[in-house]
Tab-separated table of C-alpha atoms and ligand atoms in Angstrom:
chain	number	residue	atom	x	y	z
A	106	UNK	CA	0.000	0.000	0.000
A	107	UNK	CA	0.889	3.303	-1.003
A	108	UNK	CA	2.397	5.801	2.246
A	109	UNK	CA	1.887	9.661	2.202
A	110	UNK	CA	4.298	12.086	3.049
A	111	UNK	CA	4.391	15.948	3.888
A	112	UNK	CA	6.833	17.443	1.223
A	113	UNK	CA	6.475	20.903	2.139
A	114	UNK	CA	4.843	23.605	4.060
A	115	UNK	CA	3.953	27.790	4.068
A	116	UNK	CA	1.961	30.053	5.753
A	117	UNK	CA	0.880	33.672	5.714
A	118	UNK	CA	-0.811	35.969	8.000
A	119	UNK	CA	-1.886	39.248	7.614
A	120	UNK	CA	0.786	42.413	7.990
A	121	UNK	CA	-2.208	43.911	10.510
A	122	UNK	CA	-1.000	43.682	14.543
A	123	UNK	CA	-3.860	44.079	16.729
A	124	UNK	CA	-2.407	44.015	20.412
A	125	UNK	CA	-4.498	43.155	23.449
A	126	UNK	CA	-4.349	47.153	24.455
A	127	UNK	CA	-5.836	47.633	20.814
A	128	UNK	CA	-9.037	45.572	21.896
A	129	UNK	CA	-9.341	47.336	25.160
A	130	UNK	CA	-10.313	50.378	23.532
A	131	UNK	CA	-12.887	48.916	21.762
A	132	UNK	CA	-14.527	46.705	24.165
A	133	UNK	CA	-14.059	46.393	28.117
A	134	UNK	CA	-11.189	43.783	28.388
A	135	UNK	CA	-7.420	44.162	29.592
A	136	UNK	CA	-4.218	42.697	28.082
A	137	UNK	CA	-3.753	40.783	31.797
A	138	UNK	CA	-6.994	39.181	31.405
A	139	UNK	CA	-6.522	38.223	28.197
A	140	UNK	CA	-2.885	36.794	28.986
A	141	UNK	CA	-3.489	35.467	32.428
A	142	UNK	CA	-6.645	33.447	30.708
A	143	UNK	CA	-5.620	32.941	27.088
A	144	UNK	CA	-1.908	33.526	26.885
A	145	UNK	CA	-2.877	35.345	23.880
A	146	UNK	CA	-0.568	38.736	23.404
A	147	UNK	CA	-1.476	39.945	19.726
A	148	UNK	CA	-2.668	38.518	16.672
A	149	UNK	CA	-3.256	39.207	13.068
A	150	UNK	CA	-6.785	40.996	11.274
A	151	UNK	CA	-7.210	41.391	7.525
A	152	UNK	CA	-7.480	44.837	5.614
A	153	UNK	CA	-11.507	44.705	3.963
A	154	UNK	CA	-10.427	43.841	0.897
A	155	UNK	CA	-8.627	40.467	1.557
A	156	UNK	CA	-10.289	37.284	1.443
A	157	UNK	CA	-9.938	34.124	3.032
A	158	UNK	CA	-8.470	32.189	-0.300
A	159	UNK	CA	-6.317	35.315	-1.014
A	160	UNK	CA	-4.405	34.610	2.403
A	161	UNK	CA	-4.694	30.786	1.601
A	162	UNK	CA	-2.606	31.539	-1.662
A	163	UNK	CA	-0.069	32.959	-0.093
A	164	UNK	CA	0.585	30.038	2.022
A	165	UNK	CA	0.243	27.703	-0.839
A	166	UNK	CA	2.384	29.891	-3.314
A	167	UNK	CA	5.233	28.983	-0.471
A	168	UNK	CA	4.401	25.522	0.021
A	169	UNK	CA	4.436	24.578	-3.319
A	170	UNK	CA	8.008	26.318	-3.292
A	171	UNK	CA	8.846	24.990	-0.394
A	172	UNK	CA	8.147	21.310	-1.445
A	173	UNK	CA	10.052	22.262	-4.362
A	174	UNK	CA	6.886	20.844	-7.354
A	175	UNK	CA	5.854	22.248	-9.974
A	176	UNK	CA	2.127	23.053	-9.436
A	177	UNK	CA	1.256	21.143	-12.150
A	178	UNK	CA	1.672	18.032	-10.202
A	179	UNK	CA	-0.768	18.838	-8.032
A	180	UNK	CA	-4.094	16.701	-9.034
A	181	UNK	CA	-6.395	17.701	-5.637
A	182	UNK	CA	-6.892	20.481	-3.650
A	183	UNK	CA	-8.292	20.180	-0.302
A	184	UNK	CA	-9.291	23.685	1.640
A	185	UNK	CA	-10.544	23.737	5.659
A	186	UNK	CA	-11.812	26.680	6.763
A	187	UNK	CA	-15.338	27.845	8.433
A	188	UNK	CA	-14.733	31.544	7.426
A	189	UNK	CA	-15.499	31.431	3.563
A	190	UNK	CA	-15.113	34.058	0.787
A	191	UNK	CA	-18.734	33.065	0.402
A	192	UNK	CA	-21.388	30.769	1.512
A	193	UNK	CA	-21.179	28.760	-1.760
A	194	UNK	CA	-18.919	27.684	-3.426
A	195	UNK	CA	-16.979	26.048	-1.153
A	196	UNK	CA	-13.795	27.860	-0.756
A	197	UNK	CA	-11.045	25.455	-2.888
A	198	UNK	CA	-13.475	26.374	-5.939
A	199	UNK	CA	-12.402	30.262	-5.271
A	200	UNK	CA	-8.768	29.313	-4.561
A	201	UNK	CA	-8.112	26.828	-6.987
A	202	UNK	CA	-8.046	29.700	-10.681
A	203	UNK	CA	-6.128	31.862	-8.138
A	204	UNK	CA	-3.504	29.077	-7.839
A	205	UNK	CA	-4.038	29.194	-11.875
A	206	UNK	CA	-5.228	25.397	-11.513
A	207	UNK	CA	-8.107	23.712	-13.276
A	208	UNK	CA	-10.014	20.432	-13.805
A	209	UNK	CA	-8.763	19.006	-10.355
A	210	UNK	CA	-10.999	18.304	-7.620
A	211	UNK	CA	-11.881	21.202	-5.394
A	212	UNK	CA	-12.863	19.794	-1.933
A	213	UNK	CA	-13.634	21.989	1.166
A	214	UNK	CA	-13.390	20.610	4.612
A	215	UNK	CA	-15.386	22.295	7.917
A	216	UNK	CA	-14.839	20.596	11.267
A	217	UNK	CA	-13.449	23.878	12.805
A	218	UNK	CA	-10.260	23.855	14.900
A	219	UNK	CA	-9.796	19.842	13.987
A	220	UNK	CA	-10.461	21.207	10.001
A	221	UNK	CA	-6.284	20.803	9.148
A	222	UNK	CA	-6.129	17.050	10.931
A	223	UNK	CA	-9.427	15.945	9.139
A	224	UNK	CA	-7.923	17.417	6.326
A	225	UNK	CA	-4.542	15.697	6.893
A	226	UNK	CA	-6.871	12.175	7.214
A	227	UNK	CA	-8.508	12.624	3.668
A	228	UNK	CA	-5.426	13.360	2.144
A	229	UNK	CA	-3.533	10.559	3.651
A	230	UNK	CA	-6.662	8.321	2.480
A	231	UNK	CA	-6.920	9.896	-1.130
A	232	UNK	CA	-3.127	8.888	-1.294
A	233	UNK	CA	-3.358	5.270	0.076
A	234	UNK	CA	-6.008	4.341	-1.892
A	235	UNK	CA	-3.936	5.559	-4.800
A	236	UNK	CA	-6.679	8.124	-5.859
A	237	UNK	CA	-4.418	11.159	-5.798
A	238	UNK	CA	-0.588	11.565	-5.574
A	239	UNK	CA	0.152	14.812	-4.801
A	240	UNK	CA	-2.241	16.807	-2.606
A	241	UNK	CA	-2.298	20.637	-1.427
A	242	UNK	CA	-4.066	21.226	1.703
A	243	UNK	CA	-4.563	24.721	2.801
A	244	UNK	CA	-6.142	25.907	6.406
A	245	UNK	CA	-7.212	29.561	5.542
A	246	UNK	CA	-9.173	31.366	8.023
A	247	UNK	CA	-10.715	35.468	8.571
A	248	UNK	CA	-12.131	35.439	11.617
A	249	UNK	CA	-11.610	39.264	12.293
A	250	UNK	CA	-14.884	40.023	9.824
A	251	UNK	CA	-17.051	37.641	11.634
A	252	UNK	CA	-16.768	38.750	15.472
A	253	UNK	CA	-18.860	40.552	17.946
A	254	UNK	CA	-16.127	42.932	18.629
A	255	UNK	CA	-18.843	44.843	21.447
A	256	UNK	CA	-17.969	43.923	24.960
A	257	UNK	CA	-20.843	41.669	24.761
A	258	UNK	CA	-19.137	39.089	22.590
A	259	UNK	CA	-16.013	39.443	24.093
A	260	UNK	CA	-15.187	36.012	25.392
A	261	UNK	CA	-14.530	34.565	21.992
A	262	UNK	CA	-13.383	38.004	20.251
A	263	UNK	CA	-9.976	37.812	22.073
A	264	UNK	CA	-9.417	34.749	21.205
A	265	UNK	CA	-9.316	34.223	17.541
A	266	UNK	CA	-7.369	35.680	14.309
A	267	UNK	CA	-6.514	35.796	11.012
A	268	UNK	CA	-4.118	33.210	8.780
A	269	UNK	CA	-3.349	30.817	6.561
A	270	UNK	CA	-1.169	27.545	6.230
A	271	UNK	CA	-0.501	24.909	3.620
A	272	UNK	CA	1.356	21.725	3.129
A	273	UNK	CA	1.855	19.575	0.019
A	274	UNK	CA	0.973	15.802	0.855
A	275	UNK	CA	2.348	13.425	-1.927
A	276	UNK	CA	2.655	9.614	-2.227
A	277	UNK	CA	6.342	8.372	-1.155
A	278	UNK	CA	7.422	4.629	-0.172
A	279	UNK	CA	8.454	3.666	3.405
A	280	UNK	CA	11.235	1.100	3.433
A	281	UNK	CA	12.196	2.056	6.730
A	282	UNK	CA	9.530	3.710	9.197
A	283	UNK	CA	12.451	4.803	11.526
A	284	UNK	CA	13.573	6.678	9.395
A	285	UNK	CA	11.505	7.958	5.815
A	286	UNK	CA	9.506	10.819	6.328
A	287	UNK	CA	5.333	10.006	6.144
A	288	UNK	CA	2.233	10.195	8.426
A	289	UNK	CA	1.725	7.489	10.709
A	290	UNK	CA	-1.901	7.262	11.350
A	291	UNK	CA	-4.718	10.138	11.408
A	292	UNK	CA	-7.776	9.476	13.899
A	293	UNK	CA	-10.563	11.521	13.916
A	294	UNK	CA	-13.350	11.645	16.622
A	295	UNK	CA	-16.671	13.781	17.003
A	296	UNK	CA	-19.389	13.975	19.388
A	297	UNK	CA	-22.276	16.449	17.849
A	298	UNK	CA	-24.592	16.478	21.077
A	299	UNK	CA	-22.299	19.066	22.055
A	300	UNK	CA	-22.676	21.291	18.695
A	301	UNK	CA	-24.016	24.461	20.181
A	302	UNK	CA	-21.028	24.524	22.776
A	303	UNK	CA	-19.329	26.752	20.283
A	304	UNK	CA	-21.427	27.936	17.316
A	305	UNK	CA	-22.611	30.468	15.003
A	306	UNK	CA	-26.321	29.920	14.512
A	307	UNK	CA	-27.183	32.391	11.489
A	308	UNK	CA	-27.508	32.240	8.554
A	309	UNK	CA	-28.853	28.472	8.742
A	310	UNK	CA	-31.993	26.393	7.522
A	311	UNK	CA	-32.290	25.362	10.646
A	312	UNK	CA	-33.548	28.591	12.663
A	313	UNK	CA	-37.280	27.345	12.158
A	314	UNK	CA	-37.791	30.488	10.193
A	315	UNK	CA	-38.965	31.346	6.541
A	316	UNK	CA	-35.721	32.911	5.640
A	317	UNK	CA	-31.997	31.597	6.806
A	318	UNK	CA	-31.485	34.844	8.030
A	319	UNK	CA	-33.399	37.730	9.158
A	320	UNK	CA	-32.812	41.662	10.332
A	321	UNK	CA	-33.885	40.660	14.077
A	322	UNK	CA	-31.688	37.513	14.002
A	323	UNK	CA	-29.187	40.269	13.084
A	324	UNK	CA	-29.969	42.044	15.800
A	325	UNK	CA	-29.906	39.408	18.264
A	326	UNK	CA	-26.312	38.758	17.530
A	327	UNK	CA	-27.273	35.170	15.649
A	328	UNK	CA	-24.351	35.635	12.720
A	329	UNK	CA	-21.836	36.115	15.510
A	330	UNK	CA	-20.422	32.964	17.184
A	331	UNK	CA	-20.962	32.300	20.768
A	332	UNK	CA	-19.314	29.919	23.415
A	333	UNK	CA	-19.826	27.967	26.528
A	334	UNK	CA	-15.830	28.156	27.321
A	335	UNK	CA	-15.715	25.862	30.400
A	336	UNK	CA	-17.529	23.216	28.706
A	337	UNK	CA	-14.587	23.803	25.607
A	338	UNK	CA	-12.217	23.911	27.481
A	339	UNK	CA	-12.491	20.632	30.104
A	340	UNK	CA	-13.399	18.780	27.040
A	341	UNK	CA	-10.686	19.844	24.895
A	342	UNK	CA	-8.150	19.060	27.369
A	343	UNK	CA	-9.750	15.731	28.260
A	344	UNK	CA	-10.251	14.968	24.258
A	345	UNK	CA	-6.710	16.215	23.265
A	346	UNK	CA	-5.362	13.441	25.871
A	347	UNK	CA	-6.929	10.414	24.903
A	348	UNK	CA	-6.828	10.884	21.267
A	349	UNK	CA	-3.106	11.632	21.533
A	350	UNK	CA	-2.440	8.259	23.767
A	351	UNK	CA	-4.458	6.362	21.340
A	352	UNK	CA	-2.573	7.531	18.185
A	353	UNK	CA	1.195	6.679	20.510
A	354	UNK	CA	-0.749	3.093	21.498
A	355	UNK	CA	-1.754	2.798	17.776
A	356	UNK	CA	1.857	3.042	16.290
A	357	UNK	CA	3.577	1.062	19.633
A	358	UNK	CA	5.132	4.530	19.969
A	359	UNK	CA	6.045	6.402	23.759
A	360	UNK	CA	5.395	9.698	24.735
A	361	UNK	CA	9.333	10.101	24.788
A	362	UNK	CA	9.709	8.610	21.209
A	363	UNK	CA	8.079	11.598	19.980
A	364	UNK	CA	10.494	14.574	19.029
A	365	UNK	CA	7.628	17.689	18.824
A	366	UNK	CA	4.136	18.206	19.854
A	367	UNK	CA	2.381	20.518	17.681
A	368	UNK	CA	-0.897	20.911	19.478
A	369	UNK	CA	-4.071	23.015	18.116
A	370	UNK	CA	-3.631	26.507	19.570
A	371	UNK	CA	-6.638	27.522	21.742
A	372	UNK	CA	-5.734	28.309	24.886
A	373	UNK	CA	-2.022	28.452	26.382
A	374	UNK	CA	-3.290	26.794	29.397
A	375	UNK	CA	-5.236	23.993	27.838
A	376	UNK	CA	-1.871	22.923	26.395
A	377	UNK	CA	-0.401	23.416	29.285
A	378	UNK	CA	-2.324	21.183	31.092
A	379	UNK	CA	-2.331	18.553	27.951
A	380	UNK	CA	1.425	18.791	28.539
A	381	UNK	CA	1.407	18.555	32.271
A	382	UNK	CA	-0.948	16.057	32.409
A	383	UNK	CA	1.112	13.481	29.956
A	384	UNK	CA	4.417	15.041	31.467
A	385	UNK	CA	5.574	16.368	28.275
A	386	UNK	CA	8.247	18.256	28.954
A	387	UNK	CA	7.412	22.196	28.083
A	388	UNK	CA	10.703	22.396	25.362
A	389	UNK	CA	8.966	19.980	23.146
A	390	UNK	CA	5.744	21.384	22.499
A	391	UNK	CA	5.838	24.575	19.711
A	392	UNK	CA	3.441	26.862	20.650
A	393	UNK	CA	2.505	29.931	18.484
A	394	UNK	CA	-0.722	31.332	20.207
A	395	UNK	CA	0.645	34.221	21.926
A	396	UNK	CA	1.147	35.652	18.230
A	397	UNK	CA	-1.818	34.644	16.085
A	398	UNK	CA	-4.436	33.533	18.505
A	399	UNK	CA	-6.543	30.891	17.430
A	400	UNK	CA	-6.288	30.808	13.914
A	401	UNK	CA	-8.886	27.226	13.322
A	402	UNK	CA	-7.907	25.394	10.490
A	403	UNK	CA	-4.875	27.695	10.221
A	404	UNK	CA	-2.889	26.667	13.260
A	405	UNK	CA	-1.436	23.157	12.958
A	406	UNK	CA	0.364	24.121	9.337
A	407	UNK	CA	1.452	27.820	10.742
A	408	UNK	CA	2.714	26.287	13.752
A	409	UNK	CA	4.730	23.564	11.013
A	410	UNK	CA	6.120	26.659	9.013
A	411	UNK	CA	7.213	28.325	12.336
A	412	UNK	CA	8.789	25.487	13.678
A	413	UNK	CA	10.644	24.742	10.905
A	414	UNK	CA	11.949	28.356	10.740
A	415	UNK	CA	12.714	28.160	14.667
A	416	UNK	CA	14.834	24.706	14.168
A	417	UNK	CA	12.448	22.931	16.163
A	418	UNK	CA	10.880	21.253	13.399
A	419	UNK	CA	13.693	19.219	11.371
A	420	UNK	CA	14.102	16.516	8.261
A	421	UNK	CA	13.504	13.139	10.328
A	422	UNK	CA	11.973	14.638	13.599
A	423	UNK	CA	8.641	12.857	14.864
A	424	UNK	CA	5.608	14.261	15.577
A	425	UNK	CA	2.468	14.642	17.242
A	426	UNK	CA	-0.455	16.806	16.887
A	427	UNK	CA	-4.253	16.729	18.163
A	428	UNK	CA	-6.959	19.277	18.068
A	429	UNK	CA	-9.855	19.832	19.595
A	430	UNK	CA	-12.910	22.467	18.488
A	431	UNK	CA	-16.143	23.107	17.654
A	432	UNK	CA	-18.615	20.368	17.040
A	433	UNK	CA	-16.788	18.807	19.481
A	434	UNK	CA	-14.224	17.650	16.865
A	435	UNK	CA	-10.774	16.166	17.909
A	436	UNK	CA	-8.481	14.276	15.772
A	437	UNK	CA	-4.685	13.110	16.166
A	438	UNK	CA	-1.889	12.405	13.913
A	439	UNK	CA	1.646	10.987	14.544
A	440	UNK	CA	3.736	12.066	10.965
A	441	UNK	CA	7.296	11.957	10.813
A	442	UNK	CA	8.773	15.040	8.915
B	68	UT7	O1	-10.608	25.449	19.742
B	68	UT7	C1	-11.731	25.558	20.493
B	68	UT7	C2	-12.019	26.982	20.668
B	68	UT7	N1	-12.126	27.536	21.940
B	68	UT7	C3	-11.552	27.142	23.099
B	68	UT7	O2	-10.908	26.136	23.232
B	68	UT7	C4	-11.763	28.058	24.260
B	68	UT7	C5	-11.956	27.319	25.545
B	68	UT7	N2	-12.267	28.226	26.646
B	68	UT7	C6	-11.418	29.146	27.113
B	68	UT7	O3	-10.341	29.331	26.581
B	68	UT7	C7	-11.809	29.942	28.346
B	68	UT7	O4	-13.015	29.436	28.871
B	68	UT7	C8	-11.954	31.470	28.084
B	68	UT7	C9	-10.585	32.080	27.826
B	68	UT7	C10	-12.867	31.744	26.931
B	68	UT7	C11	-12.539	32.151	29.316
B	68	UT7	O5	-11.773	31.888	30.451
B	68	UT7	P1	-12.477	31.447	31.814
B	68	UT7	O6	-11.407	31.329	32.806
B	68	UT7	O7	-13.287	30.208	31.526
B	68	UT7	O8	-13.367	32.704	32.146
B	68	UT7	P2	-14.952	32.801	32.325
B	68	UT7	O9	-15.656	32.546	31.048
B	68	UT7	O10	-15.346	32.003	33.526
B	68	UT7	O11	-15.130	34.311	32.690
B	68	UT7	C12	-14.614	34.866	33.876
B	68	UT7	C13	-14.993	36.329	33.921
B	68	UT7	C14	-16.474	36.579	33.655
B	68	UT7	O12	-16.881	37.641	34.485
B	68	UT7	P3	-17.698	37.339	35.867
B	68	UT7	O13	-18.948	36.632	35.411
B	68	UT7	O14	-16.784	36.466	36.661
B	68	UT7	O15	-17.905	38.696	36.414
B	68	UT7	C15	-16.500	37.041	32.207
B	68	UT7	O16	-17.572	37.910	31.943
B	68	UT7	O17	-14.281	37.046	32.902
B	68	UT7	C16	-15.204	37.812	32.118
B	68	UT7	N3	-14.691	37.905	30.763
B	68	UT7	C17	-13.784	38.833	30.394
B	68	UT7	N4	-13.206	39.827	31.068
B	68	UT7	C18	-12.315	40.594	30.381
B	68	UT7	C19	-14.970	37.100	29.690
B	68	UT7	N5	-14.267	37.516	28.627
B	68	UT7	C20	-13.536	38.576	29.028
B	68	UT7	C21	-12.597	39.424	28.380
B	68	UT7	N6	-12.020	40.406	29.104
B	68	UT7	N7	-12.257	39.264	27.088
């Protein structure tokens, strides 16, 4: 059977700082709050004219470099985000003439913060089954245009920002799994009871209205996403564990086998706790959130570009990464790079 293997990786994020103190003027928070909760110190907001599959080709445009294809050889093109250029067509359809690529499939992916690992999954699937060869995912998100920036939303307004990151997937051959890069396993896990933990409920068929969205849905806030953070946040710690463990018992791997953790970026303290929990020591797990926030879909392959740029991330290094989000979604993957 056929392995997969990331070949390369880019991401981009918006010139824009907005700073903690920035927010405070616009809505009653502080920076201490917002670090001693979130760890979150700035992160990155679009100008009005960019879109979310102009930042994703920016990150592509450097994957593809960085993988060192032609884009040519690219025969699928898988996009995750929940913060569209529009509510249809799905979002690889908008990206995919940008890239200046036609014909090939065009698939968009939701599940939220897990959106890059389920992504990961399909492409590791599409490869092993021999479908497609070489695959560009993107994780492209604008949150910045969709947030209750009023005191009134601001629980999840602090927490989330604008960016994009790719990775080119392509089919290799594993003679020797100690050593040839290629993903491991992907495992994916959802439990929808718990949808409206973390949601954005308009526009929607399923309002029980006439229209899927209306000027007093508007005005009750319905198009701006809201949160029951506890809830997210026991569960993604609790999730985040056992779907990591599983994915080390899966591949008869150890905790201390694994080189880098490259965890979903949240919260600072939920991986914190992940990492105190398992006893992971702090130096191994790459964390970018203090910059970018929570970037969904985005984070995993940002925090793969900045690793690799700190030296953390090397040829040969194994590692881990789980998410956890909206939906609840969680997934895991063990890759070696
Ligand atoms: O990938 C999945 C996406 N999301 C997550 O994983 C997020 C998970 N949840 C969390 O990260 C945390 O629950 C938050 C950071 C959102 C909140 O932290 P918390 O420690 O759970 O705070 P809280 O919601 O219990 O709020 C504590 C207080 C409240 O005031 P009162 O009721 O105690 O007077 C909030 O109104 O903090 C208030 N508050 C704020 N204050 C200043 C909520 N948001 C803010 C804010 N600035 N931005």
């Amino acid at each position: 059977m056929y392995s997969s293997e990331i070949i390369g990786c880019g991401m981009y994020v918006p010139e824009k700082v907005v700073t903690n103190h920035d927010l405070s003027k616009i809505m009653d928070t502080t920076h201490d709050w917002i670090v001693q909760r979130s760890g979150i110190e700035e992160r990155r907001w679009v100008n009005d004219e960019t879109s979310t599959s102009d930042l994703a080709l920016v990150a592509c445009e450097e994957a593809i470099k960085n993988a060192g294809i032609d884009k040519s050889e690219i025969d699928c093109l898988l996009f995750a985000t929940i913060s569209p250029d529009h509510d249809f067509p799905g979002n690889a359809c908008f990206l995919q003439p940008k890239l200046g690529l036609t014909d090939i499939p065009a698939i968009d992916i939701r599940q939220q913060c897990s959106g890059f690992l389920y992504g990961m999954s399909v492409a590791d699937a599409f490869i092993k089954s021999g479908q497609y060869k070489t695959i560009l995912l993107v994780g492209a998100e604008i949150h910045s245009k969709g947030l209750d920036k009023s005191t009134k939303g601001r629980d999840v307004a602090v927490l989330f920002g604008d960016g994009a990151g790719a990775v080119v997937i392509r089919r290799t051959d594993v003679t020797d799994k100690t050593k040839n890069s290629h993903i491991f396993s992907t495992h994916l896990f959802a439990e929808g009871s718990n949808a409206k933990a973390l949601w954005t409920a308009a526009p929607g068929s399923g309002l029980g209205t006439s229209q899927r969205i209306s000027m007093q849905d508007i005005e009750n806030g319905l198009q701006y996403p809201s949160m029951n953070g506890k809830k997210v946040f026991a569960n993604a710690v609790r999730r985040m564990c056992e779907c990591l463990m599983l994915a080390l018992e899966t591949n008869h791997l150890k905790l201390e086998d694994i080189d880098l953790f490259l965890f979903h970026q949240a919260n600072l303290r939920i991986n914190q706790m992940l990492a105190q929990e398992l006893k992971i020591p702090e130096e191994k797990v790459f964390n970018t959130i203090m910059k970018y926030g929570n970037t969904t879909a985005a984070t995993i392959p940002i925090g793969m570009s900045e690793a690799v740029k700190a030296g953390k991330l090397k040829k040969g290094s194994l590692v881990a990464s789980a998410a956890f989000g909206s939906g609840f979604t969680w997934a895991s993957s063990i890759y070696r790079w």
